[in-house]
Coordinates of C-alpha atoms in Angstrom, one line a residue:
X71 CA 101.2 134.0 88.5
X72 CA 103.6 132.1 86.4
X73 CA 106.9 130.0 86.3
X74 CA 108.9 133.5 86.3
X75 CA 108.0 134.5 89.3
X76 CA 110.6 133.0 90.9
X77 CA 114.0 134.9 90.7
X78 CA 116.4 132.9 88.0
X79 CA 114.3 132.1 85.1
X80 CA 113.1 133.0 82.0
X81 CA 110.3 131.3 79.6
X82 CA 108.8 132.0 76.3
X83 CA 106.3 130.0 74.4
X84 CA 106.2 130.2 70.5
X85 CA 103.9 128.7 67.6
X86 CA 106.5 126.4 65.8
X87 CA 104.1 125.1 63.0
X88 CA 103.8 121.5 64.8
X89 CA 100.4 122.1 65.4
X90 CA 98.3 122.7 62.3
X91 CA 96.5 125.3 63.9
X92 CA 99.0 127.6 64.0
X93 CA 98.7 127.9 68.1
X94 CA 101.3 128.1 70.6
X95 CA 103.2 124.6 70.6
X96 CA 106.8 125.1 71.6
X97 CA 107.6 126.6 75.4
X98 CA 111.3 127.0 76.6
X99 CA 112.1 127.9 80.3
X100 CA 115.4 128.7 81.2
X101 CA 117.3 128.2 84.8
X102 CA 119.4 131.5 85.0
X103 CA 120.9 130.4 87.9
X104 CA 123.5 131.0 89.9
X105 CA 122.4 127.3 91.0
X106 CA 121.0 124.6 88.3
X107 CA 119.6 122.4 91.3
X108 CA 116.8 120.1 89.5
X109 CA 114.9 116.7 90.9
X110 CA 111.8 115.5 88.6
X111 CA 110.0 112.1 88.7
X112 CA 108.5 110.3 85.7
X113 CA 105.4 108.0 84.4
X114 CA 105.7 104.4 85.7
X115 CA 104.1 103.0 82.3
X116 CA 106.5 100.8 81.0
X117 CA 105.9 102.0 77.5
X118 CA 107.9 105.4 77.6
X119 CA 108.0 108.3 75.1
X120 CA 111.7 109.3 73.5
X121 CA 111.5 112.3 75.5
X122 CA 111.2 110.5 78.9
X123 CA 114.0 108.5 78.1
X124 CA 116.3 111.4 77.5
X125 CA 115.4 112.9 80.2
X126 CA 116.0 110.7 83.4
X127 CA 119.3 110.6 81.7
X128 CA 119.9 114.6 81.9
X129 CA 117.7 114.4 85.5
X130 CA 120.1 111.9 87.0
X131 CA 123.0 113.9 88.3
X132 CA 120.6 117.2 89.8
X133 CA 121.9 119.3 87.7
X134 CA 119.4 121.1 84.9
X135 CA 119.7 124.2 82.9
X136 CA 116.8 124.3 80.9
X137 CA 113.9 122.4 79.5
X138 CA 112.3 122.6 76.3
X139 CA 108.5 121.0 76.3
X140 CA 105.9 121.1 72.9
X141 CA 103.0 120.1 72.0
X142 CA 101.2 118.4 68.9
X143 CA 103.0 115.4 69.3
X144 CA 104.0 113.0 72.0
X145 CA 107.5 111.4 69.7
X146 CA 106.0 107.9 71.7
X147 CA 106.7 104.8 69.7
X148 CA 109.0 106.8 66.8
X149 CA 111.6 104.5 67.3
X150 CA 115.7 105.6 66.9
X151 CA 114.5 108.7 64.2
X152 CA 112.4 109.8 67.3
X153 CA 115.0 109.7 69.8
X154 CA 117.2 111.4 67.7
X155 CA 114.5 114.0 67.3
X156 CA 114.3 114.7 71.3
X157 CA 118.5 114.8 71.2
X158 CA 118.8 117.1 68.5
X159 CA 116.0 119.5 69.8
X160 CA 118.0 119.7 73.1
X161 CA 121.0 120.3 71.0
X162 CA 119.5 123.3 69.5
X163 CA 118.3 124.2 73.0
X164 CA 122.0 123.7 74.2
X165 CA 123.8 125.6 71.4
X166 CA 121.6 128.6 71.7
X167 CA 122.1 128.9 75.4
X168 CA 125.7 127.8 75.6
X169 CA 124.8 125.1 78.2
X170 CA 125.5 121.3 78.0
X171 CA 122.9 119.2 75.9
X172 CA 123.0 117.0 78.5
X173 CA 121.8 119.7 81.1
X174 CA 118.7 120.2 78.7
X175 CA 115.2 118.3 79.8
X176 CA 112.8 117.8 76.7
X177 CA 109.4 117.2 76.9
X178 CA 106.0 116.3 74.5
X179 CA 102.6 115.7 74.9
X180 CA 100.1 114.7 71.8
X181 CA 99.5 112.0 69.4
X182 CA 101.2 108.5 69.9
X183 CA 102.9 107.5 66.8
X184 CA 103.5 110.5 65.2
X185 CA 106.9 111.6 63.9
X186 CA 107.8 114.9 64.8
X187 CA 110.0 117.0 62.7
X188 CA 113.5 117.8 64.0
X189 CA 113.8 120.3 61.8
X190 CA 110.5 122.4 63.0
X191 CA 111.6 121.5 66.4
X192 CA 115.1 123.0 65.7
X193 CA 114.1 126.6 64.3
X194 CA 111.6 126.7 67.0
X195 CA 113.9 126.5 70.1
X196 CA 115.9 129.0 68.3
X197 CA 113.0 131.1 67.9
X198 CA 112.0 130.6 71.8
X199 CA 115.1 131.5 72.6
X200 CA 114.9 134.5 70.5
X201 CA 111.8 135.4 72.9
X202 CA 112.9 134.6 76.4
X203 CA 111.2 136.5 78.4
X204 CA 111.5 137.3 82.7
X205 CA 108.0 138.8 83.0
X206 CA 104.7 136.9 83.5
X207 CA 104.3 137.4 79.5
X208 CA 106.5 134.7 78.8
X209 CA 105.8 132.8 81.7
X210 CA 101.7 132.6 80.2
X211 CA 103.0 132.0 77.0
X212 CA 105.0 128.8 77.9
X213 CA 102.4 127.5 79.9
X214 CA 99.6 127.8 76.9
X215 CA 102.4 126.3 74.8
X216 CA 102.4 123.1 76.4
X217 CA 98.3 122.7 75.8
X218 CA 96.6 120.0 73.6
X219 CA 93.1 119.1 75.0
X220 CA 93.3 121.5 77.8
X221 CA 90.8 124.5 78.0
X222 CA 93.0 126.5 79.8
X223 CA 96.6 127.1 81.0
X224 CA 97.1 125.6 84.9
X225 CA 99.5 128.1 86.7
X226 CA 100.4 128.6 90.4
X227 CA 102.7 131.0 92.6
X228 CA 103.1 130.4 96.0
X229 CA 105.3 133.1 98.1
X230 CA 107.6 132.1 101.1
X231 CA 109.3 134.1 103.6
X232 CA 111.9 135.7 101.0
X233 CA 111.6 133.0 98.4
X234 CA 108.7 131.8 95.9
X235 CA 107.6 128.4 94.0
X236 CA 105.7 128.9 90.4
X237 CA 104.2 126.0 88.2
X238 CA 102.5 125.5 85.1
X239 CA 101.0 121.8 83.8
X240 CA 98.8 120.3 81.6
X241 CA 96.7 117.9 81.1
X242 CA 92.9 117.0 80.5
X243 CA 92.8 113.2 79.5
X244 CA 95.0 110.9 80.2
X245 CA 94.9 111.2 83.8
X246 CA 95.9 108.8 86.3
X247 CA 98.6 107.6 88.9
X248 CA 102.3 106.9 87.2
X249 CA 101.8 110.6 87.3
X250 CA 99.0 111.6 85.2
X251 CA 99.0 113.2 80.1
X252 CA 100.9 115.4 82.6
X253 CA 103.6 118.1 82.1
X254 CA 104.2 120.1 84.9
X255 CA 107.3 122.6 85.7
X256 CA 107.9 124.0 88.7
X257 CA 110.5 126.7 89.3
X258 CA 111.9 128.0 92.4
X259 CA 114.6 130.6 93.7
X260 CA 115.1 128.7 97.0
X261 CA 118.6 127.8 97.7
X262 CA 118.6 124.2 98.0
X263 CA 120.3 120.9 96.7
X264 CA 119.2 118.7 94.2
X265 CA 118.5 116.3 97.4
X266 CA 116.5 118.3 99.4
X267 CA 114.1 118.9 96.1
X268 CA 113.8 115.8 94.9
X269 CA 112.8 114.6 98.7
X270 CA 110.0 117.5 98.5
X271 CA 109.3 116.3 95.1
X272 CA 108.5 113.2 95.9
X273 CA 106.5 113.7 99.0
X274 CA 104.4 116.1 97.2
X275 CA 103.8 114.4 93.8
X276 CA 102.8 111.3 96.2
X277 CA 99.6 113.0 97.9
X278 CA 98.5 115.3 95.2
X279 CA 99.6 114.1 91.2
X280 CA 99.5 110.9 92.0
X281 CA 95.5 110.9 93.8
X282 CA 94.9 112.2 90.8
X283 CA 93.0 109.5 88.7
X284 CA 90.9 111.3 86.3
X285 CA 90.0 108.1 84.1
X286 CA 92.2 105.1 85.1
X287 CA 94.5 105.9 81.8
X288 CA 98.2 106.4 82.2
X289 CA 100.2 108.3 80.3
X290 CA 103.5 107.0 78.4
X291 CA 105.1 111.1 78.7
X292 CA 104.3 112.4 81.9
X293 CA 107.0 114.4 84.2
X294 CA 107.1 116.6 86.9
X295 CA 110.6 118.8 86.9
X296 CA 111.6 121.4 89.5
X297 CA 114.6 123.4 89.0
X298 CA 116.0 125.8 91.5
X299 CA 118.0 128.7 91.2
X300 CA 118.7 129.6 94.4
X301 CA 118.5 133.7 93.1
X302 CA 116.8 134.9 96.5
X303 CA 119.9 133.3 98.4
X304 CA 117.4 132.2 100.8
X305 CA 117.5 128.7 102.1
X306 CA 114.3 127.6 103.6
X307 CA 113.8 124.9 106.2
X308 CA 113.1 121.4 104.0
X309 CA 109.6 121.0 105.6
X310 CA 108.4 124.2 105.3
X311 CA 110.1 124.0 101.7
X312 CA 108.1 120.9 101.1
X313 CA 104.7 122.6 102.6
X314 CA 104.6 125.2 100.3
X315 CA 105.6 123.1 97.1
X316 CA 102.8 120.3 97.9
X317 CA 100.3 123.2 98.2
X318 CA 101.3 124.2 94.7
X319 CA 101.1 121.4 93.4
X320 CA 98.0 120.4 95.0
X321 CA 96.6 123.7 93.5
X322 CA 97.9 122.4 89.9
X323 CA 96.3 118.7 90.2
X324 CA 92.9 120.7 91.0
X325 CA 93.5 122.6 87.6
X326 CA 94.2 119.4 86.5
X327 CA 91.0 117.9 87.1
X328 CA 88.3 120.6 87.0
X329 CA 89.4 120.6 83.0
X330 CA 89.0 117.1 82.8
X331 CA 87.9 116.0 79.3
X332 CA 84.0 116.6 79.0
X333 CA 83.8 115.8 83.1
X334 CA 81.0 117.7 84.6
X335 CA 81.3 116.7 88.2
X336 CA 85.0 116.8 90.0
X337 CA 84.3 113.5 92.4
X338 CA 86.4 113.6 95.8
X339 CA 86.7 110.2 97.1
X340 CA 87.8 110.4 100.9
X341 CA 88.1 107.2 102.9
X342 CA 88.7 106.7 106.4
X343 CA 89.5 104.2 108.6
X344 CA 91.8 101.9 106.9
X345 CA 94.8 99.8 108.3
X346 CA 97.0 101.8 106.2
X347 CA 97.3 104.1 103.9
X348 CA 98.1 102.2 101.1
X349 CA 94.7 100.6 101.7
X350 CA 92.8 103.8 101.7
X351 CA 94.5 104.4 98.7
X352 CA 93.5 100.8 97.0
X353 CA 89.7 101.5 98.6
X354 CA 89.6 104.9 96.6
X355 CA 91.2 104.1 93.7
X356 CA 89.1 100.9 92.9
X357 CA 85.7 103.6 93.2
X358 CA 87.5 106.5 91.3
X359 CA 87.8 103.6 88.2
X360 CA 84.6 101.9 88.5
X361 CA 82.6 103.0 85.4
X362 CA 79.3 102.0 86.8
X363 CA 79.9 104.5 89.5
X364 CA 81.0 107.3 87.5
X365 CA 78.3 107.1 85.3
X366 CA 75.8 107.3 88.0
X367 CA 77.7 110.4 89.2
X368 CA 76.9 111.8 85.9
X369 CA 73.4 111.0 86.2
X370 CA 73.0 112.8 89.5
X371 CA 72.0 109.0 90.8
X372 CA 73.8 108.2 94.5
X373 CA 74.3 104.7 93.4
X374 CA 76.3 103.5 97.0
X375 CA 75.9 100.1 95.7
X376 CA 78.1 101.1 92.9
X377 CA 80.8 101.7 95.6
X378 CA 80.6 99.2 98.1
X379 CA 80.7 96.7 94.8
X380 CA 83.5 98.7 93.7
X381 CA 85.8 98.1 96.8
X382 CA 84.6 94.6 97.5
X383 CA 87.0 94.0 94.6
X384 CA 90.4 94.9 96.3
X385 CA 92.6 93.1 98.9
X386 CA 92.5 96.1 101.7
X387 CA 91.2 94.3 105.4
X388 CA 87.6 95.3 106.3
X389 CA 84.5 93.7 106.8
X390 CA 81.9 94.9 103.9
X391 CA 78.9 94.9 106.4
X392 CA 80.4 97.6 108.4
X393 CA 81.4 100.1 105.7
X394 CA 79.3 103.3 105.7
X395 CA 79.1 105.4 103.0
X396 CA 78.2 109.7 102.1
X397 CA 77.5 111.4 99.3
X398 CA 77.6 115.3 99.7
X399 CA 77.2 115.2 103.8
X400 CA 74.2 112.5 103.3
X401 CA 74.7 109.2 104.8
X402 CA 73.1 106.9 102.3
X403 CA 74.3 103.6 103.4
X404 CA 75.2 102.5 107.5
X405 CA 76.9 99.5 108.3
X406 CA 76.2 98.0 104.8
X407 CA 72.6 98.7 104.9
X408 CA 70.8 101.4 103.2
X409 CA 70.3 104.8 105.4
X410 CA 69.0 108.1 104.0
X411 CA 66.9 108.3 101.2
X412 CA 68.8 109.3 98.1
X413 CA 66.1 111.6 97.0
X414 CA 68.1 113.7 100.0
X415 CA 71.3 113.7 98.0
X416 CA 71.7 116.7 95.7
X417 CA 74.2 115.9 93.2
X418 CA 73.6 118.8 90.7
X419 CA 76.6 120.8 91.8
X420 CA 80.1 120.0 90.0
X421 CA 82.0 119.5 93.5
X422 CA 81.1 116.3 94.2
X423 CA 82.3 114.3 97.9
X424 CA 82.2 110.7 98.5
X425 CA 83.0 109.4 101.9
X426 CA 83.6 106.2 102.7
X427 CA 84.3 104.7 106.3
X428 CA 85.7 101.5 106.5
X429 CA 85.8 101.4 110.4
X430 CA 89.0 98.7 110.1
X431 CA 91.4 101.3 111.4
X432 CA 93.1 105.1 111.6
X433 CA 94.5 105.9 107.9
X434 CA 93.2 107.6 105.7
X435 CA 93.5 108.9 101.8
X436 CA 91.7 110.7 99.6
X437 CA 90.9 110.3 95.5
X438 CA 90.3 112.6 93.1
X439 CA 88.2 111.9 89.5
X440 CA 85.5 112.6 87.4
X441 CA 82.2 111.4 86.4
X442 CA 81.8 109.6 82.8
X443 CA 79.9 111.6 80.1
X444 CA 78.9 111.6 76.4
X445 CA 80.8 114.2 76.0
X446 CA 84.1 112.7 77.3
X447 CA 83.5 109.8 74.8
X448 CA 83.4 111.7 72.3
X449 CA 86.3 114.2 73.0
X450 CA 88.4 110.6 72.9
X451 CA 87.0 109.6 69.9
X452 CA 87.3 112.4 68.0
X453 CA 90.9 113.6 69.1
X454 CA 92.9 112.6 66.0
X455 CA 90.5 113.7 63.5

């Protein structure tokens, strides 16, 4: 169940010493080949880490050998000493593997405003190297590598007809569209060009990543690579290519959000009956950031009012006195109006479905998030310390 599944690749996650704890920081995973087919998309924040920077630069032309991603510090805001940190660890990554440093992704997650040292980062792609690995062994490694606030390492494999897909991500705070703080890599031995996988890229990272809006706060490092080796000489049909890689990484968003920071409920915000999609979108997104509402999620309280205030506040067409709304297959509110009782909404289990039905129309879109707890306050409060 890792990213060396797929025929082609190697990985191997070491503890580098950026992390004081001595834990797994440093992951590698390597694009064998024959092919070095890549596509990856990147955050929309404006305010973008050295790392991000160097990479849609590599990204550009399709072509990717390998990618080197730690953790333990994000090099955001490090100015030129940073950048040159991110170049010269995907020098080291280069020399080691005899590739082209400008075929080499890097990647962080962690503190904003920290300076990383190039020379820890240096000696531990050398040491990854040292450990690269084709069994699931290496593939865990990397993807516990890659961890900061996470609980546990995200990993998916899906298997097609002579082919495969596997994924690793992280990310626990942080997350919200513009990706998500999101790493994910996702490998595959399909033979296909760098066209065909950035098209399935992007139509997957639209519906799944970027619903994906754990607490309204986007990240300055996120990046979602695929690299393909094309190993299993087996070209599958775009769609079905692009089914099977938005199932995995729907399956890695859902990682993504049941280890949300301190979250105990994961809140599913479907709405129908928009104009368009877009607005279905706008309707969810505007409930999956209102704080009122995820607090009363917390409290087990099926505050509607919460949500029809919460979409009252965006531009999509429909007429608030026809909106009805569920909460776990109870209709609490009809056309505006209250319906069932709450005491007949049982909130107490962690999955968590809000329905919303606009009745302006056929789209439809749905949200995913999180309730607001103490404990998620805290978590962000105490994270430097």
């Amino acid at each position: 169940m890792t990213i060396t599944h797929p025929q082609g690749f190697e990985a191997a996650g070491i503890a580098a010493g950026i992390k004081r704890t001595g834990a797994l920081d440093l992951a590698l995973v390597v694009n064998r080949g024959p092919a070095q087919q890549a596509a990856a998309v990147f955050t929309s924040n404006r305010a973008q880490a050295n790392p991000i920077i160097w990479s849609r630069q590599v990204a550009a032309d399709g072509i990717v050998s390998a990618i080197v991603l730690n953790s333990g510090g994000a090099n955001c805001f490090t100015g030129p000493e940073g950048f040159q940190v991110t170049h010269r660890t995907a020098e080291a990554a280069a020399s080691g593997l005899g590739v082209a440093a400008g075929d080499v992704l890097v990647c962080s997650t962690g503190l904003i405003g920290d300076q990383l040292d190039g020379e820890v980062l240096e000696e531990g792609v050398v040491s990854a190297i040292a450990r690269l690995s084709s069994d699931d062994g290496g593939g865990d490694d990397a993807a516990r590598a890659i961890m900061t606030t996470d609980t546990t390492p995200k990993q998916v494999v899906v298997v097609g007809d002579g082919w495969s897909i596997g994924g690793m991500a992280k990310g626990a705070g942080m997350l919200a569209p513009g990706l998500a703080t999101m790493l994910v890599v996702v490998t595959t031995d399909a033979a296909l060009s760098a066209a065909d996988l950035d098209s399935a890229l992007r139509a997957a990272t639209r519906v799944t990543f970027d619903r994906l809006d754990s607490d309204g706060c986007m990240s300055t490092n996120d990046q979602v690579t695929l690299l393909a080796s094309g190993a299993s000489d087996v070209a599958p049909e775009p769609t079905e290519f692009a089914a099977a890689l938005t199932e995995a990484c729907r399956s890695l968003a859902m990682q993504l959000q049941a280890d949300a920071e301190g979250a105990s409920h994961d809140i599913a915000i479907e709405v129908v009956g928009a104009v368009t999609e877009d607005d279905a979108v706008e309707v969810g997104r505007s409930v999956a950031r209102n704080n009122l509402f995820k607090a009363a999620i917390f409290g087990n309280d099926p505050n509607w009012g919460r949500v029809l205030a919460a979409i009252g506040t965006t531009s999509a067409p429909f007429d608030p006195y026809l909106v009805d709304v569920s909460m776990n297959g109870v209709r609490v509110c009809h056309a505006g109006r209250p319906d069932a009782p709450r005491d007949d909404v049982d909130l107490t289990p962690r999955a968590t479905h809000v329905l919303i039905e606009l009745h302006a129309g056929e789209a439809s879109a749905t949200i995913f998030t999180n309730d607001l707890t103490h404990d998620y306050v805290h978590e962000n409060s105490a994270y430097a310390s």
